[in-house]
DNA sequence: CAGCGGCCTGACGTTAGGTGAGAGTCAAGA
DNA sequence: TCTTGACTCTCACCTAACGTCAGGCCGCTG
């Protein structure tokens, strides 16, 4: 007969529970092993380990520890009764969960109907000019109708608020860029913002594929097309040129790293 | 436009939440209504009530309040995402519950097989020796086969659980008696335990009729038959003699009072 | 003006441990 | 032999979502 006597850490590693948990079980009298004479260390014997196994089993059932304690101190026939009771509770929880899942589905669907839109026309309302209907025509020429319509569908799936979020974020990035207009176009911070800008443009295009030529073309349009109102204060040529430079740096950097 | 302004108790009755809950939601900044100028009472307006409705909806989904707070302060499209995440969590919980139900069923079935019995043979397995098969033969000689079989049927009608309960209780009484072995056999406490013992033995005999001679015979057998293992630690003659004396006192006392 | 009900804040308890802090213990290396 | 690091102990505060007092303020009514 092996006289196993394990200390807390050994038990913890053996069973996967934390030392604190063992302390706790001792504190509430659920599992109180003997102690060493002098140092007062906890020593777990075979019986203790068996009891711990039982505890972990019942704990798996989401049973409160106090109830587990009663259960383990009761004979088998009482345990069956308790387990049956507990089983019923679990069954109730399950049916409640099913109800919850249904309700949550309804809620989601409701929210989607509230925010989903149906036509591309609706989509382009409130769009930034550089990505509006004019761009759409050019895009169809360049990428083909099918792909453009796919992008539009992608965007519409974001829901009205989702698209608005993109629009807002783009405006925000423009503002941030305007604030660092005095820096070199290849400045770290500027390039960081340009990266954000690029990601947003890609989102508008409904793609994650890097269309460097298109992006460069967009940068160019900022300068040549006076209709653009990036900062909300009219056409700003110096800023547009700053942007074009910064974007050029960004593209050169990216295509150099991932040719 | 009606300018509803409700106090905590009115809101509580209207919505079914407790006043304390409203205080709590205020404390964590989830729902902070305006206050009256002088008395600092909380006043809930229409918007507050609507927000409370939302809170209760999401709370139904077992969503932590902190998360509900973020959700309600976020636009619709973010909500959908959060709800979808949360839906997944619920789905995981559900599948975990199913696993739990299976495991608990196995455990119950295991315990039942451990304790269930079908035949008198099985009945006597795990029986205390003084009431086991040997006793049965003697009992038939003394009381007749019919009556013994009736007793057995009685016992089996208690169900597997019930019989095990009796066995356990008898063992428990033995232990309690062992603990007071040092007292006089006519000590109040000892006699109280002997009374419990007597009741249990009568239950095993499937009768409520006082068979004093049989009980005295049993007490005698404790001493003479070395197979008996009352304390779970082998034959214990001094303890058996203590028991015989105590039972003798008990019988004398009872027959004196109810001749 | 006293009393009563409603309201307030503050504080402690609940579960099943997590996360230290401060101190004692043990075995091994310098 | 002393020191160091790993391990252990207890004490005690923290979590979520409130329940449950306790002590004190407010307003309305007899």
XYZ file of N, CA and C in Angstrom, chain A residues 88-199:
336
model
N -33.226 18.147 -13.383
C -34.393 18.938 -13.774
C -34.036 20.408 -13.942
N -33.230 20.888 -13.012
C -32.821 22.290 -13.119
C -32.072 22.539 -14.422
N -31.179 21.598 -14.735
C -30.418 21.755 -15.976
C -31.358 21.736 -17.177
N -32.344 20.861 -17.106
C -33.314 20.760 -18.200
C -34.058 22.082 -18.376
N -34.425 22.685 -17.239
C -35.105 23.977 -17.320
C -34.199 25.036 -17.929
N -32.957 25.010 -17.478
C -32.013 25.978 -18.025
C -31.917 25.832 -19.534
N -31.919 24.587 -19.972
C -31.766 24.349 -21.394
C -32.946 24.921 -22.177
N -34.141 24.687 -21.674
C -35.303 25.177 -22.414
C -35.328 26.705 -22.374
N -34.858 27.249 -21.249
C -34.763 28.707 -21.182
C -33.773 29.211 -22.221
N -32.669 28.509 -22.342
C -31.665 28.894 -23.333
C -32.257 28.893 -24.733
N -33.075 27.903 -25.021
C -33.691 27.841 -26.337
C -34.585 29.053 -26.579
N -35.366 29.403 -25.559
C -36.195 30.596 -25.670
C -35.331 31.817 -25.927
N -34.249 31.912 -25.167
C -33.347 33.044 -25.320
C -32.816 33.138 -26.738
N -32.414 31.999 -27.272
C -31.855 32.007 -28.624
C -32.885 32.508 -29.628
N -34.122 32.088 -29.461
C -35.169 32.572 -30.358
C -35.351 34.074 -30.242
N -35.425 34.548 -28.990
C -35.637 35.971 -28.776
C -34.488 36.784 -29.338
N -33.302 36.296 -29.115
C -32.133 37.052 -29.578
C -32.128 37.092 -31.099
N -32.549 36.009 -31.735
C -32.621 36.003 -33.197
C -33.615 37.042 -33.691
N -34.751 37.105 -33.006
C -35.761 38.097 -33.398
C -35.199 39.498 -33.249
N -34.515 39.724 -32.127
C -33.954 41.046 -31.885
C -32.955 41.432 -32.971
N -32.093 40.495 -33.290
C -31.103 40.765 -34.333
C -31.795 41.099 -35.650
N -32.739 40.267 -35.998
C -33.451 40.481 -37.259
C -34.140 41.833 -37.275
N -34.702 42.198 -36.120
C -35.363 43.491 -36.011
C -34.387 44.627 -36.273
N -33.241 44.540 -35.600
C -32.240 45.586 -35.758
C -31.761 45.663 -37.203
N -31.621 44.507 -37.836
C -31.133 44.504 -39.210
C -32.129 45.187 -40.140
N -33.428 44.896 -39.925
C -34.430 45.536 -40.767
C -34.419 47.036 -40.584
N -34.145 47.440 -39.339
C -34.118 48.866 -39.064
C -33.008 49.555 -39.842
N -31.882 48.847 -39.970
C -30.716 49.531 -40.519
C -30.398 49.138 -41.954
N -31.025 48.079 -42.431
C -30.690 47.632 -43.783
C -31.369 48.533 -44.819
N -30.694 48.733 -45.903
C -31.309 49.526 -46.976
C -31.409 48.664 -48.217
N -32.165 49.167 -49.162
C -32.527 48.257 -50.247
C -31.965 48.627 -51.617
N -31.747 49.905 -51.864
C -31.312 50.275 -53.223
C -29.963 50.973 -53.200
N -29.200 50.842 -54.299
C -27.927 51.551 -54.422
C -28.101 53.050 -54.340
N -29.234 53.566 -54.827
C -29.476 55.006 -54.745
C -29.383 55.458 -53.302
N -30.099 54.730 -52.435
C -30.079 55.025 -51.012
C -28.654 54.973 -50.480
N -27.914 54.016 -51.038
C -26.542 53.819 -50.585
C -25.680 55.060 -50.813
N -25.852 55.671 -52.001
C -24.940 56.763 -52.372
C -25.325 58.101 -51.771
N -26.521 58.173 -51.196
C -26.892 59.406 -50.508
C -25.952 59.619 -49.338
N -25.429 60.822 -49.232
C -24.544 61.117 -48.124
C -23.162 60.537 -48.287
N -22.877 60.031 -49.444
C -21.553 59.486 -49.708
C -20.560 60.617 -49.903
N -19.296 60.421 -49.545
C -18.301 61.433 -49.878
C -18.172 61.528 -51.398
N -17.933 62.731 -51.876
C -17.976 62.988 -53.317
C -17.011 62.099 -54.100
N -15.815 61.902 -53.533
C -14.820 61.147 -54.290
C -15.206 59.694 -54.480
N -16.219 59.253 -53.766
C -16.632 57.858 -53.869
C -18.095 57.760 -54.306
N -18.649 58.882 -54.737
C -20.065 58.928 -55.075
C -20.364 58.394 -56.463
N -21.500 58.837 -57.015
C -21.981 58.283 -58.291
C -20.990 58.484 -59.431
N -20.279 59.626 -59.398
C -19.295 59.870 -60.453
C -18.241 58.764 -60.456
N -17.752 58.516 -59.243
C -16.750 57.465 -59.120
C -17.305 56.141 -59.615
N -18.602 55.925 -59.347
C -19.217 54.651 -59.707
C -19.077 54.380 -61.212
N -19.358 55.401 -62.004
C -19.270 55.232 -63.457
C -17.850 54.859 -63.865
N -16.900 55.613 -63.327
C -15.500 55.317 -63.647
C -15.127 53.917 -63.202
N -15.617 53.573 -62.034
C -15.290 52.255 -61.484
C -15.815 51.150 -62.388
N -17.046 51.345 -62.888
C -17.620 50.324 -63.767
C -16.772 50.175 -65.018
N -16.337 51.302 -65.528
C -15.461 51.238 -66.695
C -14.205 50.439 -66.373
N -13.636 50.743 -65.212
C -12.347 50.146 -64.896
C -12.448 48.671 -64.454
N -13.440 48.372 -63.592
C -13.472 47.031 -62.986
C -14.596 46.146 -63.514
N -15.490 46.732 -64.285
C -16.613 45.934 -64.783
C -17.819 46.053 -63.855
N -18.992 45.935 -64.464
C -20.221 46.175 -63.718
C -20.428 45.162 -62.586
N -20.160 43.907 -62.929
C -20.397 42.847 -61.936
C -19.677 43.123 -60.632
N -18.391 43.437 -60.745
C -17.604 43.610 -59.533
C -18.068 44.812 -58.734
N -18.409 45.864 -59.407
C -18.893 47.064 -58.718
C -20.184 46.765 -57.973
N -21.066 46.053 -58.624
C -22.332 45.728 -57.969
C -22.114 44.832 -56.759
N -21.122 43.959 -56.875
C -20.778 43.119 -55.719
C -20.324 43.988 -54.553
N -19.470 44.949 -54.863
C -18.993 45.855 -53.818
C -20.157 46.580 -53.168
N -21.069 47.043 -53.996
C -22.221 47.773 -53.455
C -23.021 46.884 -52.514
N -23.186 45.638 -52.925
C -23.946 44.725 -52.070
C -23.247 44.565 -50.726
N -21.917 44.388 -50.788
C -21.111 44.292 -49.573
C -21.378 45.473 -48.646
N -21.320 46.663 -49.253
C -21.519 47.874 -48.464
C -22.901 47.918 -47.849
N -23.906 47.567 -48.661
C -25.286 47.635 -48.180
C -25.528 46.655 -47.049
N -24.784 45.564 -47.102
C -24.935 44.590 -46.021
C -24.456 45.128 -44.679
N -23.616 46.151 -44.744
C -23.196 46.769 -43.486
C -24.355 47.492 -42.804
N -25.409 47.726 -43.545
C -26.532 48.449 -42.959
C -26.285 49.946 -43.047
N -27.350 50.703 -42.910
C -27.256 52.149 -43.061
C -26.268 52.753 -42.085
N -26.405 52.340 -40.827
C -25.502 52.875 -39.814
C -24.074 52.464 -40.075
N -23.909 51.257 -40.591
C -22.576 50.768 -40.875
C -21.901 51.625 -41.915
N -22.603 51.945 -42.978
C -22.044 52.799 -44.023
C -21.763 54.181 -43.458
N -22.709 54.665 -42.664
C -22.520 55.984 -42.067
C -21.256 55.996 -41.218
N -21.031 54.871 -40.526
C -19.828 54.772 -39.698
C -18.592 54.944 -40.566
N -18.584 54.290 -41.719
C -17.438 54.418 -42.617
C -17.252 55.868 -43.051
N -18.358 56.488 -43.440
C -18.301 57.883 -43.878
C -17.726 58.758 -42.771
N -18.226 58.532 -41.549
C -17.751 59.330 -40.420
C -16.270 59.116 -40.188
N -15.861 57.857 -40.255
C -14.453 57.550 -39.994
C -13.559 58.185 -41.055
N -14.019 58.156 -42.287
C -13.222 58.756 -43.361
C -13.050 60.246 -43.103
N -14.154 60.899 -42.720
C -14.079 62.323 -42.413
C -13.109 62.563 -41.274
N -13.150 61.665 -40.292
C -12.271 61.789 -39.137
C -10.806 61.688 -39.551
N -10.514 60.726 -40.429
C -9.131 60.567 -40.887
C -8.685 61.794 -41.654
N -9.578 62.359 -42.468
C -9.236 63.580 -43.194
C -8.864 64.684 -42.222
N -9.627 64.787 -41.160
C -9.362 65.813 -40.166
C -7.997 65.593 -39.521
N -7.745 64.320 -39.173
C -6.458 64.018 -38.530
C -5.300 64.353 -39.466
N -5.480 64.048 -40.743
C -4.415 64.333 -41.712
C -4.212 65.837 -41.849
N -5.327 66.562 -41.843
C -5.240 68.022 -41.947
C -4.416 68.584 -40.790
N -4.539 67.970 -39.646
C -3.832 68.434 -38.461
C -2.325 68.222 -38.543
N -1.890 67.285 -39.369
C -0.447 67.017 -39.476
C 0.096 67.457 -40.831
N -0.636 68.374 -41.444
C -0.287 68.846 -42.783
C 1.121 69.430 -42.837
N 1.603 69.923 -41.699
C 2.900 70.585 -41.665
C 4.045 69.591 -41.658
N 3.776 68.351 -41.360
C 4.848 67.348 -41.284
C 5.269 66.895 -42.669
N 6.447 66.239 -42.735
C 6.888 65.642 -43.989
C 5.875 64.557 -44.384
N 5.597 64.387 -45.662
C 4.658 63.343 -46.099
C 5.118 61.940 -45.717
N 6.423 61.761 -45.529
C 6.893 60.419 -45.161
C 7.039 60.269 -43.645
N 6.541 61.234 -42.895
C 6.601 61.145 -41.441
C 5.775 59.958 -40.970
N 6.299 59.335 -39.942
C 5.680 58.132 -39.369
C 4.187 58.317 -39.097
N 3.865 59.439 -38.438
C 2.470 59.679 -38.057
C 1.590 59.836 -39.299
N 2.108 60.591 -40.252
C 1.348 60.799 -41.485
C 1.057 59.462 -42.152
N 2.102 58.641 -42.232
C 1.933 57.353 -42.900
C 0.941 56.450 -42.156
N 0.930 56.616 -40.838
C -0.025 55.854 -40.042
C -1.456 56.222 -40.444
N -1.681 57.532 -40.567
C -3.025 57.997 -40.941
C -3.365 57.583 -42.359
N -2.380 57.651 -43.229
C -2.621 57.239 -44.611
C -3.031 55.765 -44.646
N -2.405 54.986 -43.781
C -2.772 53.566 -43.715
C -4.255 53.418 -43.353
N -4.671 54.151 -42.322
C -6.097 54.144 -41.950
C -6.961 54.530 -43.141
N -6.514 55.597 -43.795
C -7.260 56.100 -44.948
C -7.398 55.023 -46.016
N -6.302 54.341 -46.270
C -6.314 53.299 -47.295
C -7.293 52.183 -46.938
N -7.237 51.780 -45.666
C -8.144 50.715 -45.224
C -9.603 51.122 -45.438
